[in-house]
Amino acid sequence: MSIDFAILGVIGSRPSTGYDIKTEFEHTGQGLIWGISHGSIYTRLRELERMGWVTCVVDDTDGRQKKLYDLTPSGWNALMNWQEEPAEYPVVKDDLLLKVVYWANDENREALVEHLQVRKVRSKQLLGFFEQLPTNGESSVGEYGMLTIQYVVLKLKAELEWIELAIKQLQGPPQPPVQDPDDLVAKRRTRVQEAKRLLRNSGNATEGTE
Amino acid sequence: MSIDFAILGVIGSRPSTGYDIKTEFEHTGQGLIWGISHGSIYTRLRELERMGWVTCVVDDTDGRQKKLYDLTPSGWNALMNWQEEPAEYPVVKDDLLLKVVYWANDENREALVEHLQVRKVRSKQLLGFFEQLPTNGESSVGEYGMLTIQYVVLKLKAELEWIELAIKQLQGPPQPPVQDPDDLVAKRRTRVQEAKRLLRNSGNATEGTE
DNA sequence: TTCCGCATGTAATCTGTTACATGATTAC
DNA sequence: GTAATCATGTAACAGATTACATGCGGAA
């Protein structure tokens, strides 16, 4: 349920509305660390209030009505207790990587290169964002926030380095397997070829272009 | 639904049983790229069969009965079509990072250092695993698999580099904010102190140690 | 004979998303 | 006046986990 602690963390940084939290997870780049859709935020916020971890004050000062949430002492306590508990090792769940590992179409390496190019653009953009964050005069960047930024920057640089390397290789011809004791890679290639042949002969069984 | 394509990808590498897929996502290190609990695998496998993307052959050769799944031509087609579709930019969802960004307890930096140390051990271990993979004489490592390994290795090295840096800093005294135009960091510190004081005075409202 | 690894499954539940739904305020 | 942004909410659903449940075969 770290979604709750993500919310608690944001509110801890500054008392916030549901909308503030939502935008924090979208724009601020925190979205890279954790993502929540706004549907959940309001639901969780009410639950957190019920648990006595946050309080809600209806704020009407600037015309528009909004609900400002802040942490209660036991909310702070819960947050800090959670922070002291050991962290799970993360699973990456990166679609791009999943596509790469099991890439099946040796005849269409360009599509893979294209994916990498798209990723490169976005990652470069994020890198730029995080590099300017600590000195943009706007954002609040404490010591721990700065450490996080450093992590993200290092990770993005490593990724970009890899993308260059991968694109360069994929623009060349397909390479033989690095290691293939049971000839799985070779066997797979013939299985793919056979499947393609069958698809060509029978029109498209289910979907899309070949 | 990339869970389906993760499964399809594994089966594409070699015809597999549900159990094979499960272990593939646990041991083989693919678990770093994508994770599925075995409960889902069997359910999805039947669904994929219903969709005509995989076929199932009951294999009884080695005494124990097992269901071997393989891709159908339209399964290959679906896999390759999915691979050619653009990949979503991933959200990291790393508990450790979430703990770091919103770390609230300046008086207990050692707990954070401990988290980092644990992460370091595990990441080093994984790094070792991936570095030996391409030459261990056992694993099947094709060109695309090798690219993935290179990605993981670079990423782990970057992470370890960061961990060193972070531990070193956290073993020193708390640092002032890098940038704090609205004094949010300072304000937060006093809010935390106040919450701690209230908790001490009233016993523990909800849970655990302070 | 007992435990571990192989092997498969189901049902309840949880967690979070999507889409729907509303409305005020501000800037153009 | 109208579009964008601020602001909050709900209900249906998708996606996946957990716990429960079973049973064979081989090793010690």
Short mmCIF file of N, CA, C and O in Angstrom, two decimals, chain B residues 28-70:
data_model
loop_
_atom_site.label_atom_id
_atom_site.label_comp_id
_atom_site.label_asym_id
_atom_site.label_seq_id
_atom_site.Cartn_x
_atom_site.Cartn_y
_atom_site.Cartn_z
N THR B 28 15.56 -16.82 -13.36
CA THR B 28 16.40 -16.49 -14.50
C THR B 28 16.75 -15.01 -14.59
O THR B 28 17.51 -14.60 -15.45
N GLY B 29 16.20 -14.25 -13.71
CA GLY B 29 16.60 -12.86 -13.72
C GLY B 29 15.68 -12.01 -14.58
O GLY B 29 15.70 -10.80 -14.52
N GLN B 30 14.86 -12.69 -15.37
CA GLN B 30 13.84 -11.96 -16.11
C GLN B 30 12.93 -11.26 -15.11
O GLN B 30 12.26 -10.30 -15.43
N GLY B 31 12.92 -11.80 -13.91
CA GLY B 31 12.11 -11.22 -12.86
C GLY B 31 12.44 -9.76 -12.62
O GLY B 31 11.64 -9.00 -12.08
N LEU B 32 13.61 -9.36 -13.06
CA LEU B 32 14.00 -7.97 -12.93
C LEU B 32 13.26 -7.09 -13.94
O LEU B 32 13.03 -5.91 -13.73
N ILE B 33 12.93 -7.70 -15.06
CA ILE B 33 12.26 -6.98 -16.16
C ILE B 33 10.75 -7.03 -16.03
O ILE B 33 10.05 -6.11 -16.40
N TRP B 34 10.26 -8.15 -15.53
CA TRP B 34 8.82 -8.28 -15.43
C TRP B 34 8.46 -9.34 -14.41
O TRP B 34 9.11 -10.38 -14.35
N GLY B 35 7.46 -9.12 -13.62
CA GLY B 35 7.08 -10.09 -12.61
C GLY B 35 5.63 -10.51 -12.72
O GLY B 35 4.76 -9.68 -12.96
N ILE B 36 5.37 -11.80 -12.60
CA ILE B 36 4.00 -12.29 -12.59
C ILE B 36 3.91 -13.37 -11.52
O ILE B 36 4.81 -14.19 -11.40
N SER B 37 2.85 -13.35 -10.76
CA SER B 37 2.66 -14.42 -9.77
C SER B 37 2.03 -15.61 -10.45
O SER B 37 1.29 -15.47 -11.43
N HIS B 38 2.30 -16.81 -9.94
CA HIS B 38 1.90 -18.01 -10.66
C HIS B 38 0.40 -18.15 -10.77
O HIS B 38 -0.09 -18.79 -11.68
N GLY B 39 -0.32 -17.55 -9.85
CA GLY B 39 -1.77 -17.58 -9.92
C GLY B 39 -2.29 -17.06 -11.26
O GLY B 39 -3.20 -17.62 -11.86
N SER B 40 -1.67 -15.97 -11.72
CA SER B 40 -2.11 -15.37 -12.98
C SER B 40 -1.69 -16.19 -14.18
O SER B 40 -2.41 -16.26 -15.18
N ILE B 41 -0.52 -16.78 -14.10
CA ILE B 41 0.03 -17.46 -15.28
C ILE B 41 -0.92 -18.52 -15.82
O ILE B 41 -1.27 -18.51 -17.00
N TYR B 42 -1.39 -19.39 -14.93
CA TYR B 42 -2.27 -20.46 -15.39
C TYR B 42 -3.58 -19.91 -15.95
O TYR B 42 -4.11 -20.41 -16.94
N THR B 43 -4.08 -18.88 -15.29
CA THR B 43 -5.31 -18.26 -15.76
C THR B 43 -5.14 -17.66 -17.15
O THR B 43 -5.94 -17.88 -18.06
N ARG B 44 -4.06 -16.91 -17.30
CA ARG B 44 -3.79 -16.25 -18.58
C ARG B 44 -3.53 -17.27 -19.69
O ARG B 44 -3.94 -17.10 -20.83
N LEU B 45 -2.84 -18.35 -19.32
CA LEU B 45 -2.49 -19.38 -20.28
C LEU B 45 -3.75 -19.96 -20.91
O LEU B 45 -3.84 -20.16 -22.13
N ARG B 46 -4.77 -20.21 -20.08
CA ARG B 46 -6.02 -20.75 -20.61
C ARG B 46 -6.71 -19.72 -21.51
O ARG B 46 -7.30 -20.07 -22.53
N GLU B 47 -6.60 -18.47 -21.09
CA GLU B 47 -7.19 -17.40 -21.89
C GLU B 47 -6.48 -17.28 -23.24
O GLU B 47 -7.11 -17.11 -24.29
N LEU B 48 -5.15 -17.36 -23.21
CA LEU B 48 -4.38 -17.27 -24.45
C LEU B 48 -4.70 -18.44 -25.38
O LEU B 48 -4.71 -18.29 -26.61
N GLU B 49 -4.99 -19.58 -24.78
CA GLU B 49 -5.36 -20.75 -25.57
C GLU B 49 -6.72 -20.50 -26.23
O GLU B 49 -6.90 -20.76 -27.42
N ARG B 50 -7.64 -19.95 -25.44
CA ARG B 50 -8.98 -19.64 -25.96
C ARG B 50 -8.90 -18.66 -27.13
O ARG B 50 -9.66 -18.74 -28.08
N MET B 51 -7.95 -17.73 -27.05
CA MET B 51 -7.79 -16.72 -28.11
C MET B 51 -7.08 -17.30 -29.32
O MET B 51 -6.93 -16.62 -30.34
N GLY B 52 -6.59 -18.52 -29.17
CA GLY B 52 -5.92 -19.15 -30.31
C GLY B 52 -4.48 -18.69 -30.50
O GLY B 52 -3.90 -18.85 -31.57
N TRP B 53 -3.88 -18.13 -29.46
CA TRP B 53 -2.49 -17.66 -29.56
C TRP B 53 -1.49 -18.71 -29.12
O TRP B 53 -0.33 -18.66 -29.49
N VAL B 54 -1.95 -19.62 -28.28
CA VAL B 54 -1.07 -20.73 -27.89
C VAL B 54 -1.83 -22.04 -28.02
O VAL B 54 -3.06 -22.07 -27.99
N THR B 55 -1.08 -23.11 -28.22
CA THR B 55 -1.68 -24.44 -28.18
C THR B 55 -1.10 -25.19 -27.00
O THR B 55 0.01 -24.90 -26.55
N CYS B 56 -1.85 -26.17 -26.53
CA CYS B 56 -1.43 -26.92 -25.37
C CYS B 56 -1.35 -28.39 -25.72
O CYS B 56 -2.30 -28.96 -26.25
N VAL B 57 -0.21 -29.00 -25.45
CA VAL B 57 -0.04 -30.43 -25.65
C VAL B 57 0.30 -31.07 -24.32
O VAL B 57 1.24 -30.64 -23.65
N VAL B 58 -0.49 -32.04 -23.92
CA VAL B 58 -0.19 -32.72 -22.66
C VAL B 58 0.96 -33.70 -22.89
O VAL B 58 0.87 -34.59 -23.74
N ASP B 59 2.00 -33.47 -22.14
CA ASP B 59 3.23 -34.25 -22.31
C ASP B 59 3.36 -35.21 -21.13
O ASP B 59 3.33 -34.82 -19.98
N ASP B 60 3.51 -36.50 -21.44
CA ASP B 60 3.55 -37.48 -20.36
C ASP B 60 4.84 -38.31 -20.42
O ASP B 60 4.97 -39.32 -19.73
N THR B 61 5.77 -37.88 -21.26
CA THR B 61 6.96 -38.69 -21.52
C THR B 61 7.76 -39.00 -20.26
O THR B 61 8.10 -40.15 -20.00
N ASP B 62 8.04 -38.00 -19.45
CA ASP B 62 8.87 -38.26 -18.27
C ASP B 62 8.02 -38.49 -17.02
O ASP B 62 8.20 -37.84 -16.00
N GLY B 63 7.10 -39.48 -17.11
CA GLY B 63 6.33 -39.86 -15.94
C GLY B 63 5.33 -38.80 -15.52
O GLY B 63 4.14 -38.92 -15.75
N ARG B 64 5.83 -37.73 -14.96
CA ARG B 64 4.98 -36.65 -14.47
C ARG B 64 4.23 -35.97 -15.62
O ARG B 64 4.80 -35.68 -16.67
N GLN B 65 2.95 -35.73 -15.41
CA GLN B 65 2.15 -35.10 -16.45
C GLN B 65 2.37 -33.58 -16.48
O GLN B 65 2.37 -32.94 -15.44
N LYS B 66 2.58 -33.06 -17.66
CA LYS B 66 2.65 -31.61 -17.76
C LYS B 66 2.10 -31.08 -19.08
O LYS B 66 2.04 -31.79 -20.08
N LYS B 67 1.69 -29.83 -19.02
CA LYS B 67 1.08 -29.21 -20.20
C LYS B 67 2.07 -28.29 -20.88
O LYS B 67 2.42 -27.24 -20.34
N LEU B 68 2.49 -28.68 -22.05
CA LEU B 68 3.46 -27.87 -22.80
C LEU B 68 2.72 -26.92 -23.72
O LEU B 68 1.92 -27.34 -24.55
N TYR B 69 3.02 -25.65 -23.57
CA TYR B 69 2.39 -24.64 -24.42
C TYR B 69 3.36 -24.18 -25.50
O TYR B 69 4.55 -24.03 -25.25
N ASP B 70 2.82 -23.96 -26.69
CA ASP B 70 3.63 -23.38 -27.77
C ASP B 70 2.81 -22.31 -28.49
O ASP B 70 1.58 -22.28 -28.38
#
